[in-house]
CSV table of C-alpha atoms in Angstrom, one decimal:
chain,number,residue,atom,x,y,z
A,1,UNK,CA,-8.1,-0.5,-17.3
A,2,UNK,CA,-6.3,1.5,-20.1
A,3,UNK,CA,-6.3,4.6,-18.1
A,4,UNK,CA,-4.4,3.0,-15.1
A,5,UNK,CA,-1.4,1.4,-17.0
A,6,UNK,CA,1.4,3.8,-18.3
A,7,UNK,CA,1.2,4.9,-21.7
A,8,UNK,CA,-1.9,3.3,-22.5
A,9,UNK,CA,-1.3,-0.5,-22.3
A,10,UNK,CA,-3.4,-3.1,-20.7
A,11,UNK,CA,-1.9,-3.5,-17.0
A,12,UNK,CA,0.3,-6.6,-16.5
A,13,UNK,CA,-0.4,-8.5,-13.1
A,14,UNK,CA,2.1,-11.5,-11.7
A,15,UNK,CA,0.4,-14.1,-9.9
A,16,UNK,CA,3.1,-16.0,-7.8
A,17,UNK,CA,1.0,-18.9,-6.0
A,18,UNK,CA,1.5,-22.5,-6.1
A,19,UNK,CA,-1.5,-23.2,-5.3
A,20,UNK,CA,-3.3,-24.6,-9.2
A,21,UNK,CA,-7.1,-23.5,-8.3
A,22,UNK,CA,-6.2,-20.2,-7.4
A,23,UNK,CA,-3.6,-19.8,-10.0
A,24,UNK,CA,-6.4,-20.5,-12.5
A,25,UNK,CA,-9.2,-18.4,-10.7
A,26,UNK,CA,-7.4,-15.0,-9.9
A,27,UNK,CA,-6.0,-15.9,-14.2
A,28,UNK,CA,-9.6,-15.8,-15.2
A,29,UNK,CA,-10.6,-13.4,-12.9
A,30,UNK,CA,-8.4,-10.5,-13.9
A,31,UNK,CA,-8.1,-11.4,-17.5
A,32,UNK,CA,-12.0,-10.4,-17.7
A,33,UNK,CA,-11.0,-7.4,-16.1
A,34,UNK,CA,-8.6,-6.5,-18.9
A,35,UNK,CA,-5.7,-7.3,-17.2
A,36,UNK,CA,-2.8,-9.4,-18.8
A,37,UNK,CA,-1.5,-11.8,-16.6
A,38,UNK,CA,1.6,-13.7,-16.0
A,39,UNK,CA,1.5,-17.2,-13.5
A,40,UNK,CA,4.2,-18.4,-11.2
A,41,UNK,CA,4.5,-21.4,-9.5
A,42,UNK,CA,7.0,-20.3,-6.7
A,43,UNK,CA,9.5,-18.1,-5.3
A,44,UNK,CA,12.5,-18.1,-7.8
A,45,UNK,CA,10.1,-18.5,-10.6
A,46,UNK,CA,7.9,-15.6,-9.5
A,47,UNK,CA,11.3,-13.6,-9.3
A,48,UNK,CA,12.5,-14.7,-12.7
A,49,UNK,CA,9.0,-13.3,-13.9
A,50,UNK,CA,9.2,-10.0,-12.0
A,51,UNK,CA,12.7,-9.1,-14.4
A,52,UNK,CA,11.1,-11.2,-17.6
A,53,UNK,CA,7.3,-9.4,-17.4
A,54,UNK,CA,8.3,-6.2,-15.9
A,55,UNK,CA,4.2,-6.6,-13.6
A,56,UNK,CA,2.6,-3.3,-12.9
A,57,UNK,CA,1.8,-5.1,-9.5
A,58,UNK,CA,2.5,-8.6,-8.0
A,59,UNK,CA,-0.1,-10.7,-6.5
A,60,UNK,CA,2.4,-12.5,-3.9
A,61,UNK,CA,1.5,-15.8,-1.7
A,62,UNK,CA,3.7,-16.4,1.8
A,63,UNK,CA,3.7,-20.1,1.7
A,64,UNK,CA,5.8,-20.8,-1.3
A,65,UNK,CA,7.4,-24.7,-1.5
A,66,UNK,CA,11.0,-23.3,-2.3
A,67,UNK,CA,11.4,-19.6,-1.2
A,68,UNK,CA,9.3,-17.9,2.1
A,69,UNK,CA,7.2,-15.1,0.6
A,70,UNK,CA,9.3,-12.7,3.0
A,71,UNK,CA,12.6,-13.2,1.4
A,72,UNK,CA,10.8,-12.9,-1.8
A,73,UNK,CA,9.6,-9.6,-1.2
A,74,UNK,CA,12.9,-8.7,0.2
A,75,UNK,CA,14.6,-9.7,-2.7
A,76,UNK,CA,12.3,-7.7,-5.1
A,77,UNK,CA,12.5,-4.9,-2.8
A,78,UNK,CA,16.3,-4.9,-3.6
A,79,UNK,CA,16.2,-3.7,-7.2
A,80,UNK,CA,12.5,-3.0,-7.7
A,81,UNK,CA,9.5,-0.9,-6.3
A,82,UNK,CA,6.6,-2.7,-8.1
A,83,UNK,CA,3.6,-2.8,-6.2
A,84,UNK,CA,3.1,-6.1,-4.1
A,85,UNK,CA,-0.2,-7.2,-2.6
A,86,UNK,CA,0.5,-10.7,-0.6
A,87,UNK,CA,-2.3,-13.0,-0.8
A,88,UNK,CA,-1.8,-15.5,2.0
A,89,UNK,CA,-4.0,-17.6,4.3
A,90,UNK,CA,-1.7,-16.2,7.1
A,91,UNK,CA,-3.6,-13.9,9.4
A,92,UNK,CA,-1.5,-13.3,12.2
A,93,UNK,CA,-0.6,-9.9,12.7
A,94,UNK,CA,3.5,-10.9,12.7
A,95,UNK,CA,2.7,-12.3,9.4
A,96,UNK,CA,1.4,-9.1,8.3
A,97,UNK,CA,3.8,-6.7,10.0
A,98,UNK,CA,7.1,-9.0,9.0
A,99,UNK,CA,5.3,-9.0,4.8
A,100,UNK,CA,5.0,-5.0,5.3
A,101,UNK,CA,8.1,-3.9,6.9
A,102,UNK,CA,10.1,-6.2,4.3
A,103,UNK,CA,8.1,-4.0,1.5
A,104,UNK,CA,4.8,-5.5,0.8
A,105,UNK,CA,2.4,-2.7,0.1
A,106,UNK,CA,-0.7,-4.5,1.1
A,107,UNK,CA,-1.8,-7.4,2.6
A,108,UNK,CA,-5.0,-9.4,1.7
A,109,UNK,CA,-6.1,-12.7,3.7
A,110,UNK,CA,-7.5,-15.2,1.8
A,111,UNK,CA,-10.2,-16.1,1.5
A,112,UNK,CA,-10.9,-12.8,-0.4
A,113,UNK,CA,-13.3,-11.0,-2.5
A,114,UNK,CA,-12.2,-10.4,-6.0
A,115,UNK,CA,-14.1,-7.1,-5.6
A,116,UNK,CA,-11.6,-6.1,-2.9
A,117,UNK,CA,-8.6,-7.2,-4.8
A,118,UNK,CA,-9.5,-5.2,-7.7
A,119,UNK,CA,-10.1,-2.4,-5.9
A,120,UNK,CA,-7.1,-2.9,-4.0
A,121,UNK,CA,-5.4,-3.4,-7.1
A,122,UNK,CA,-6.8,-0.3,-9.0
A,123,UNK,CA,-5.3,2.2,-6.1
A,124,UNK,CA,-2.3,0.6,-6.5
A,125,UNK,CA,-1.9,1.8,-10.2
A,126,UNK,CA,-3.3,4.7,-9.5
A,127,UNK,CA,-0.2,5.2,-6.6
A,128,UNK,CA,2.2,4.3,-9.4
A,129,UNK,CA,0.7,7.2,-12.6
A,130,UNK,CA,0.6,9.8,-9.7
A,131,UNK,CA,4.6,9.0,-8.5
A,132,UNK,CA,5.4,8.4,-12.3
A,133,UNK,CA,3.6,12.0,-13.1
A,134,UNK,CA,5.2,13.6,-9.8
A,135,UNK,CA,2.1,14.7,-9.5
A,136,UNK,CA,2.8,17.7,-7.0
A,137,UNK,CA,-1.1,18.4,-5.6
A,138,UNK,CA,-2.4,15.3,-4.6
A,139,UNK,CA,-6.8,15.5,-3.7
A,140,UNK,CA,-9.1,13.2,-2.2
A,141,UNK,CA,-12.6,14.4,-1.3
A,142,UNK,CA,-12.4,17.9,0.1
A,143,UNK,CA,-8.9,17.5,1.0
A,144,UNK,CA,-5.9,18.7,-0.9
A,145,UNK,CA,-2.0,18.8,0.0
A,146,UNK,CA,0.3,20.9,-2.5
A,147,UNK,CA,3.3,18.9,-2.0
A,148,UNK,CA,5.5,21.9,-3.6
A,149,UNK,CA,4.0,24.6,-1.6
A,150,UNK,CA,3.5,22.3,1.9
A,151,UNK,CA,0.1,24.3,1.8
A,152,UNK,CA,-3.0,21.3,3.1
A,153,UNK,CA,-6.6,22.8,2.4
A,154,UNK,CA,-9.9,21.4,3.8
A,155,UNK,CA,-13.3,22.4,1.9
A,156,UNK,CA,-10.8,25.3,0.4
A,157,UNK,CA,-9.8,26.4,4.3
A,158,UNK,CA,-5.8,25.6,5.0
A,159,UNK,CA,-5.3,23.2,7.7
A,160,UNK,CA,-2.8,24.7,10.3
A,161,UNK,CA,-0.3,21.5,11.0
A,162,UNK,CA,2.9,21.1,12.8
A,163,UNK,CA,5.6,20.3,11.0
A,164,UNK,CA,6.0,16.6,12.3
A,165,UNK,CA,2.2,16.4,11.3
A,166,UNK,CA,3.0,17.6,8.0
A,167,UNK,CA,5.4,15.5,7.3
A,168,UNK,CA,3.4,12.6,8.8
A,169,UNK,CA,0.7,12.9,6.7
A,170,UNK,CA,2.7,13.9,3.6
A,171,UNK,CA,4.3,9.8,4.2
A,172,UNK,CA,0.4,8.7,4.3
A,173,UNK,CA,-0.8,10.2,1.3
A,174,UNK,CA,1.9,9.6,-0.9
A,175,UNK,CA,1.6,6.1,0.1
A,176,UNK,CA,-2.4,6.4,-0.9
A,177,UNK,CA,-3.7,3.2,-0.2
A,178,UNK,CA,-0.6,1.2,1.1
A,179,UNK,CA,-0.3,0.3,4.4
A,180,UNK,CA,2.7,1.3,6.7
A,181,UNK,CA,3.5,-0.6,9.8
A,182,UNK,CA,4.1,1.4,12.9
A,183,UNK,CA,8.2,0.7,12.7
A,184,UNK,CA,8.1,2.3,8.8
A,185,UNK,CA,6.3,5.3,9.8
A,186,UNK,CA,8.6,5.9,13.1
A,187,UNK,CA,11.7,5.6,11.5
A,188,UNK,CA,11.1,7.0,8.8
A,189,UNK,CA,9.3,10.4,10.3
A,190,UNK,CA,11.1,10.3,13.9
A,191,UNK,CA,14.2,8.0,13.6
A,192,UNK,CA,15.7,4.5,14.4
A,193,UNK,CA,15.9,6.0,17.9
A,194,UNK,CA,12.1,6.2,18.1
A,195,UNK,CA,11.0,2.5,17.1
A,196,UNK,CA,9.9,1.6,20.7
A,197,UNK,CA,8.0,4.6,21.7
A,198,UNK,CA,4.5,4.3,19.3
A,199,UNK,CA,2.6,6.7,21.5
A,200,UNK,CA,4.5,9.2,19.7
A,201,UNK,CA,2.9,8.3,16.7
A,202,UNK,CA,-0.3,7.6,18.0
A,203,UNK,CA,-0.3,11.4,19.7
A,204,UNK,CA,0.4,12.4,16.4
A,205,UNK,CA,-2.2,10.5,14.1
A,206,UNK,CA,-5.4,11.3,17.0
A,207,UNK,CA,-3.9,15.0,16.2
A,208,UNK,CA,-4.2,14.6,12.6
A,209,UNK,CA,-7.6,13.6,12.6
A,210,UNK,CA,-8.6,16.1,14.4
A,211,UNK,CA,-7.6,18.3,12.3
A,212,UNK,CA,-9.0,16.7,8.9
A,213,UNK,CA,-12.0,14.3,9.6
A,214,UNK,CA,-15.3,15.5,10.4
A,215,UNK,CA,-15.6,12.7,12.8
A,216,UNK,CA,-12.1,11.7,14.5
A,217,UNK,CA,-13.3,8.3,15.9
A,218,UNK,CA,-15.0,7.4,12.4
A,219,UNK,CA,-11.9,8.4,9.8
A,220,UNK,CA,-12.4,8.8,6.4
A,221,UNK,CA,-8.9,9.6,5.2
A,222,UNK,CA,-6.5,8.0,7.6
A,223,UNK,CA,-7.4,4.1,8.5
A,224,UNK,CA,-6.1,2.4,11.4
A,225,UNK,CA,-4.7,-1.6,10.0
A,226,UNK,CA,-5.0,-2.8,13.6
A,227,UNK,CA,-2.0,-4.5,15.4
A,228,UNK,CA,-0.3,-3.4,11.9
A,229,UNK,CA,-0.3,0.7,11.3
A,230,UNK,CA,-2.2,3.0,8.9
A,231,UNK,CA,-3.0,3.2,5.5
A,232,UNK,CA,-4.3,6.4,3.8
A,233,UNK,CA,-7.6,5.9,1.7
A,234,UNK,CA,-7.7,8.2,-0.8
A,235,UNK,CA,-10.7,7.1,-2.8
């Protein structure tokens, strides 16, 4: 895991849980996985550990005894940009939009596969060397988008896009593997104005894959969260 963590160090995960059993399983899980971990019991302990540990991700649970998970991420999001994946037996798609919009990057419902969490974890790092390298080409597959010249490329051919789509899928990929919720993406491409018209959005992500996956209604790049938004797969 050497080559995911800055400068060479084994990656440090928080675990904020209070539940014992999984505190202990996802501990032992990741720490065979080279991973150096830090537990948390609940909310203001998981925060404490967030400034103390300095976590290149945070496994985050919703039902914490002292603090909601919400405000926890909200509170994070204040002062930090680490990487949060909640981990929550909450499966409601409020649950999941209210965790993203207040800054979660992903959202996992347990019970999970420790496969998937790793994996979920490793684009994650992988997210935070490319922003931390400014990394101005960013590939995945046959599909490559020079950030500095705005130039997209498919199989070496350049992709003709609007400038809204541009921008649209410029948001996506530099979020590579996070998902954004439908509000994020609108306000953030369109404007506060635009938060209650999601065809917009919609029109905009059937044009995209048009444009860039051999088969629109099977996508390989840009993934539909459903009820939630989108989420770029880069890998």
């Amino acid at each position: 895991m050497k080559e995911l963590s800055k400068a060479g160090l084994l990656p440090r995960i928080l675990v904020v849980d209070d539940e014992p059993a999984i505190r202990r399983f996802l501990k032992t899980a990741l720490a065979e996985t080279e991973f150096v971990v830090t537990l948390a019991e609940n909310g203001h302990a998981g925060l404490a550990a967030v400034v103390a540990s300095k976590p290149d991700v945070v496994l985050l649970d919703l039902g914490l005894p002292d603090l909601d998970g919400v405000e926890v991420i909200t509170r994070i999001r204040q002062w930090s940009q680490v990487p949060i994946i909640v981990l929550s037996v909450r499966e409601r798609e409020d649950d999941k939009v209210r965790a993203l919009d207040a800054g979660a990057d992903d959202y996992l419902t347990k019970p999970f596969g420790i496969g998937e969490l790793l994996a979920r974890i490793r684009v994650m790092l992988r997210r935070a060397l490319q922003q931390a390298a400014e990394e101005p080409v960013i590939r995945a597959d046959a599909l490559e988008v020079d950030l500095a010249r705005r130039l997209v490329t498919l199989d070496t051919r350049t992709v003709a896009l609007t400038p809204t789509e541009y921008e649209l899928l410029r948001l996506l990929i530099v979020n590579a593997g996070k998902v954004l919720t439908h509000r994020q993406i609108l306000k953030q491409i369109w404007g506060a104005t635009y938060l209650d018209q999601p065809h917009v959005l919609r029109v905009n992500i059937s044009n995209l894959r048009h444009k860039l996956e051999q088969d629109p209604s099977r996508p390989r790049y840009i993934l539909t969260e459903s009820g939630v938004g989108y989420r770029f797969k880069a890998d």
